[in-house]
CSV table of C-alpha atoms in Angstrom, one decimal:
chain,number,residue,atom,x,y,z
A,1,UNK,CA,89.1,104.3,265.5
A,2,UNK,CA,87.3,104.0,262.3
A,3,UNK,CA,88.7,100.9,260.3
A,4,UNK,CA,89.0,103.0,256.7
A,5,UNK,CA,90.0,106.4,257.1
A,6,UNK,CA,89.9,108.8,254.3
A,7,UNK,CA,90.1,113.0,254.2
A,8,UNK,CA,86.6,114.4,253.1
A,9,UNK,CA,87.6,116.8,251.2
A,10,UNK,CA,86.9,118.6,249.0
A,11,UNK,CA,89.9,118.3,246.6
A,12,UNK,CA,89.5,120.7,244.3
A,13,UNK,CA,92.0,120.3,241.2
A,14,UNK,CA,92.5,121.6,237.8
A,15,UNK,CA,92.2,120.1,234.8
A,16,UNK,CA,95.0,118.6,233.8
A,17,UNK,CA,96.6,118.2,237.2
A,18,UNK,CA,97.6,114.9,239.7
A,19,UNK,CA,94.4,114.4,242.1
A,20,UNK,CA,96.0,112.6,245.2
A,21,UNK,CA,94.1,110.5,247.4
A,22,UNK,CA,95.1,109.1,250.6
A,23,UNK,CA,93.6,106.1,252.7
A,24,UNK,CA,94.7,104.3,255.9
A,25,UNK,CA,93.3,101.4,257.9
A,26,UNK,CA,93.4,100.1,261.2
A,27,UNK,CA,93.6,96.4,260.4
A,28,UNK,CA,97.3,95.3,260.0
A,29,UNK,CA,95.9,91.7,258.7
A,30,UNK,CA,93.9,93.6,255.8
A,31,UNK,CA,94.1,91.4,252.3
A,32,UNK,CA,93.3,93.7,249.4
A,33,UNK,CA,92.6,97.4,248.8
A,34,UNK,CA,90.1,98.6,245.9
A,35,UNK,CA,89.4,102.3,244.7
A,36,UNK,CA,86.1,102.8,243.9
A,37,UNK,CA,84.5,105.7,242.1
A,38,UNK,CA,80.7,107.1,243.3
A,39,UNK,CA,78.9,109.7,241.2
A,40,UNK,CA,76.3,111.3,243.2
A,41,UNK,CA,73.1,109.3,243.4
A,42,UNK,CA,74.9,105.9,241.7
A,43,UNK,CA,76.6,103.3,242.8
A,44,UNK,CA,80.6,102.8,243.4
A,45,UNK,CA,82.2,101.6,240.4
A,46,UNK,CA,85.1,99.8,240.8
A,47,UNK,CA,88.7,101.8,239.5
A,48,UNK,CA,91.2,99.7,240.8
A,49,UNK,CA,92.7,97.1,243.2
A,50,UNK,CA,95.5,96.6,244.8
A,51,UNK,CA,97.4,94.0,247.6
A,52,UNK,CA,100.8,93.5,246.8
A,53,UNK,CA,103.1,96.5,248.1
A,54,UNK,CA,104.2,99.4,246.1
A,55,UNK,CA,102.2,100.7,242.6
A,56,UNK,CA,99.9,99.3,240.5
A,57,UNK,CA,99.0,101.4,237.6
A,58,UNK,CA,96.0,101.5,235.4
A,59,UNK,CA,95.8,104.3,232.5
A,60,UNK,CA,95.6,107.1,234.3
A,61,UNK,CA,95.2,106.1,237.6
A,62,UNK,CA,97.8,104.5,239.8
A,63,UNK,CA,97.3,102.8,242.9
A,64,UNK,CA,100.3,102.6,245.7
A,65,UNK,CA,100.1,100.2,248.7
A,66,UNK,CA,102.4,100.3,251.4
A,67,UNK,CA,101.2,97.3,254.2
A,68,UNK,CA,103.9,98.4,256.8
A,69,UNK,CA,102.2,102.0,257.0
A,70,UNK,CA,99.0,100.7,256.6
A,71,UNK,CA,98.6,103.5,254.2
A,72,UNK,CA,97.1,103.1,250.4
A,73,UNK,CA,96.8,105.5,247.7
A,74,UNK,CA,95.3,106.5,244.8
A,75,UNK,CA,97.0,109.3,241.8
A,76,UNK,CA,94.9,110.7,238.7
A,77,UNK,CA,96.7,111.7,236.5
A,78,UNK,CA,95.8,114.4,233.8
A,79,UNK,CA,92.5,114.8,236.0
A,80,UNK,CA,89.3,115.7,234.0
A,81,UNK,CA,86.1,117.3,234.5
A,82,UNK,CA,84.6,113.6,234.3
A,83,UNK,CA,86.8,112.3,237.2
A,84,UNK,CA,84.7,115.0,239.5
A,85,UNK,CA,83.2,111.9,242.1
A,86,UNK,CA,83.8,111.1,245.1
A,87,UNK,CA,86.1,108.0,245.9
A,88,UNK,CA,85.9,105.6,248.1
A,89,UNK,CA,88.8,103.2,249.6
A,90,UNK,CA,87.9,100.0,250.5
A,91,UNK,CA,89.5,97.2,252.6
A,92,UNK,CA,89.4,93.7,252.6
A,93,UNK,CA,89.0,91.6,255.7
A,94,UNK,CA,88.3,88.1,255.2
A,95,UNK,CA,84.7,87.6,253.9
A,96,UNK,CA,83.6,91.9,254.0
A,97,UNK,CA,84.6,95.1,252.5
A,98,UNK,CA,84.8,98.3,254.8
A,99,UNK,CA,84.4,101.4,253.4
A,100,UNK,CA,86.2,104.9,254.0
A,101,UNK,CA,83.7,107.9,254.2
A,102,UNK,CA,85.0,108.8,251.0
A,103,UNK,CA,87.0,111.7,249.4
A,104,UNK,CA,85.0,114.5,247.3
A,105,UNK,CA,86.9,115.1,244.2
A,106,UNK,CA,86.2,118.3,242.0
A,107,UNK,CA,88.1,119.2,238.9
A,108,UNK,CA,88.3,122.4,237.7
A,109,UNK,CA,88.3,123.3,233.9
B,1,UNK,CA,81.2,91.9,232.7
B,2,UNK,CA,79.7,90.8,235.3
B,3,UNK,CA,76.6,92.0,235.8
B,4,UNK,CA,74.4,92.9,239.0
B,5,UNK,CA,70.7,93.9,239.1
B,6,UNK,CA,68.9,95.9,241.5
B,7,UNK,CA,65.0,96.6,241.0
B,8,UNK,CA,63.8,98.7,242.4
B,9,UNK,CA,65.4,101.9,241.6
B,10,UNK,CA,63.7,104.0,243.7
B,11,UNK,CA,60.5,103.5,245.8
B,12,UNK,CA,58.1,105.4,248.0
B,13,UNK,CA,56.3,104.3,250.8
B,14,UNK,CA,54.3,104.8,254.3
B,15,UNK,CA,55.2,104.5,257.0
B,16,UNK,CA,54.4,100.8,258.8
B,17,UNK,CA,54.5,99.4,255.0
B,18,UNK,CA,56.9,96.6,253.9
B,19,UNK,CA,59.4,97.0,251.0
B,20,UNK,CA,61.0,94.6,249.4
B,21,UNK,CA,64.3,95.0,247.0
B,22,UNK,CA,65.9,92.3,244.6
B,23,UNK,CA,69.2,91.8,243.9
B,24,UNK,CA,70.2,89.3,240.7
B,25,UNK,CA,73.5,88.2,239.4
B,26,UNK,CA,72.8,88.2,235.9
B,27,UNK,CA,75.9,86.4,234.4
B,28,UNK,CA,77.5,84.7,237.4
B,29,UNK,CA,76.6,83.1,240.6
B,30,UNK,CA,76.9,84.4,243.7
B,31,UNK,CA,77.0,82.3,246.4
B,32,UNK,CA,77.0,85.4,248.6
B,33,UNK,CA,75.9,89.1,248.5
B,34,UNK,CA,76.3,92.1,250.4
B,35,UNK,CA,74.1,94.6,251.0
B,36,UNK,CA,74.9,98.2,252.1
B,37,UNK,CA,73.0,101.1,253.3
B,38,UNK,CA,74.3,104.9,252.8
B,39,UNK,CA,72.7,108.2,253.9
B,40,UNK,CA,73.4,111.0,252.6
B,41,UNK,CA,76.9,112.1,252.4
B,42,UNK,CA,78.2,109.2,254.6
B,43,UNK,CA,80.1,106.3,253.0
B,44,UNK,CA,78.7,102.6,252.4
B,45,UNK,CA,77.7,101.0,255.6
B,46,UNK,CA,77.5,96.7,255.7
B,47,UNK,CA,74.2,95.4,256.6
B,48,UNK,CA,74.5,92.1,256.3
B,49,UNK,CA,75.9,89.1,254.4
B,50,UNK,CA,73.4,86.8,252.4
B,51,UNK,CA,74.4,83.6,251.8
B,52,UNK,CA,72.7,81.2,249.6
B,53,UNK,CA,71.2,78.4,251.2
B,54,UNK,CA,71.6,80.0,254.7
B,55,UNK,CA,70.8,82.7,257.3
B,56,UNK,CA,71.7,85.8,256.6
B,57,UNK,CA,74.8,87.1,258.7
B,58,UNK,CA,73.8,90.6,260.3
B,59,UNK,CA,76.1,93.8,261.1
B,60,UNK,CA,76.5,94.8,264.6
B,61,UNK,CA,73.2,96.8,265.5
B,62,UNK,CA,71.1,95.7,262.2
B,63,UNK,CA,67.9,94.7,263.3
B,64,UNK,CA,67.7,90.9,261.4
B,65,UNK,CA,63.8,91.0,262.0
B,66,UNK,CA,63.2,94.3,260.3
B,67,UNK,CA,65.6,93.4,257.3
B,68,UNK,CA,64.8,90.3,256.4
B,69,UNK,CA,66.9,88.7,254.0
B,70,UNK,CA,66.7,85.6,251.5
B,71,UNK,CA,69.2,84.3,249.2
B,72,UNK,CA,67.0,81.6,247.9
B,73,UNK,CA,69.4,80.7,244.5
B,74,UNK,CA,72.6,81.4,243.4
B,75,UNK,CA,71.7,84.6,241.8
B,76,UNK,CA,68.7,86.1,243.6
B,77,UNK,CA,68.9,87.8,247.3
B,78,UNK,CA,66.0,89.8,248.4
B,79,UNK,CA,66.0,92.6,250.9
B,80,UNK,CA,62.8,93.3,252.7
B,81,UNK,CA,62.1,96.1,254.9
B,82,UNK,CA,59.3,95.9,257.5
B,83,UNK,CA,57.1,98.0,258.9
B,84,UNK,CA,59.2,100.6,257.1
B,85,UNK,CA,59.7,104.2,259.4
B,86,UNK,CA,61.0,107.8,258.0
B,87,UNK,CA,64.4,106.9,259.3
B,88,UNK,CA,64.7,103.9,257.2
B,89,UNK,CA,64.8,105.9,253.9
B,90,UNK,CA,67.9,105.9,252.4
B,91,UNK,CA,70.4,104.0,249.8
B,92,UNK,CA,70.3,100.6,249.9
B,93,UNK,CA,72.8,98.9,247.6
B,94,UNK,CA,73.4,95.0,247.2
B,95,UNK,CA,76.6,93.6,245.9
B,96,UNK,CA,77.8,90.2,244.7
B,97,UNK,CA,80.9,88.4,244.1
B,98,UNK,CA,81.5,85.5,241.8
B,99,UNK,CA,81.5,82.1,242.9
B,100,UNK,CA,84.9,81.1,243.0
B,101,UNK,CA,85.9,79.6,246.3
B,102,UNK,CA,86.5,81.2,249.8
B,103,UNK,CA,89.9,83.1,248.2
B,104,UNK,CA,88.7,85.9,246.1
B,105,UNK,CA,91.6,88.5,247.2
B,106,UNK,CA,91.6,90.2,244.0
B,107,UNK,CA,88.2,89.8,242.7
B,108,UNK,CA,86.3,92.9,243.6
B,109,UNK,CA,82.6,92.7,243.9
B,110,UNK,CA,80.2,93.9,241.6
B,111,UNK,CA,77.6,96.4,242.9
B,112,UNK,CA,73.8,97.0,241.9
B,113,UNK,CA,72.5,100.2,240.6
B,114,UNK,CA,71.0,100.7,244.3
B,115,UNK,CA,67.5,101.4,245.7
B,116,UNK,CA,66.8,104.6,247.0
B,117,UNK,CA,64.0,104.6,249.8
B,118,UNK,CA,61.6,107.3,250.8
B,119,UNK,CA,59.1,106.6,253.8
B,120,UNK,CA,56.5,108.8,254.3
């Protein structure tokens, strides 16, 4: 079992509408939960962390944690052409950061 | 922000040749750094774990004597590649976190602008 697991996608959205991105990990011990944003050919930038249950919410994007389901998301809101990336969850377990394989996110104008 | 330096961007080179890619903190210091490897299409993979003033900690199935590591300061870790092969082209992306003590729950890590390697 992979320890960050993310659907591929693609998502394909249009502009203007809620992206939804899901994540889950194996690790029930897990500490913190980031959202990161990867154009093709760059490196992640960070959107978002999380590691207190429930929603954290950040302009247009809102993160929701929920530990006992080992389940984390990320919502974008009002999703534009500039959001098109992929995303990548990533978990925290003690010193590292484990990566999901990433979701492809394509919005539609 | 914080600030992390890779050079170089990109960089061919034959095959059986050695590479070597820096990482710098530019505006804090890092006590350690990361440093990932993606191919294409597949999500960040861990390498290894540079810690300053010590040996390198390597991933599962990372071969430490072909990617030699050294984190000789607080905000310089180097990445060599040796006796570089065709499968060894890819992504290679270091990352840093500040130097604030062994709890850094929230404190995300700052990534370079990655190296992209192409053996011939």
């Amino acid at each position: 079992q992979k320890e960050v697991e993310q659907n591929s996608g693609p998502l394909s959205v249009p502009e203007g509408a809620i992206a939804s991105l899901n994540c889950t990990y194996s690790d029930r011990g897990s500490q913190s939960f980031f959202w990161y944003r990867q154009y093709s050919g760059k490196s992640p930038e960070l959107i978002m962390f999380i590691y207190s249950n429930g929603d954290k919410e950040d302009g247009r994007f809102t993160a929701q944690l929920n530990k006992a389901s080992q389940y984390v998301s990320l919502l974008i809101r009002d999703s534009q052409p500039s959001d098109s990336a992929t995303y990548l969850c990533a978990v925290k377990n003690d010193y590292k950061l484990s990566f999901g394989a990433g979701t492809t996110v394509t919005v539609r104008a | 922000g914080a600030v992390v330096s890779q050079h170089p961007s990109w960089v061919i080179c034959k095959s059986g040749t050695s590479v070597k890619i820096e990482c710098r903190s530019l505006d804090f210091q890092a006590t350690t750094m990361f440093w990932y490897r993606q191919f294409p299409k597949q999500s960040l993979m861990l390498m290894a774990t540079s810690n300053e003033g010590s040996k390198a900690t390597y991933e599962q199935g990372v071969e430490k004597d072909k990617f030699l590591i050294n984190h000789a300061s607080l905000t310089l870790s180097t990445l060599t590649v040796t006796s570089a092969h065709p499968e060894d082209s890819s992504f290679y992306i270091c990352s840093a976190r500040e130097a604030r003590g062994s709890r850094w729950m929230g404190s995300p890590l700052h990534f370079g602008n990655g190296t992209r390697l192409t053996v011939t």
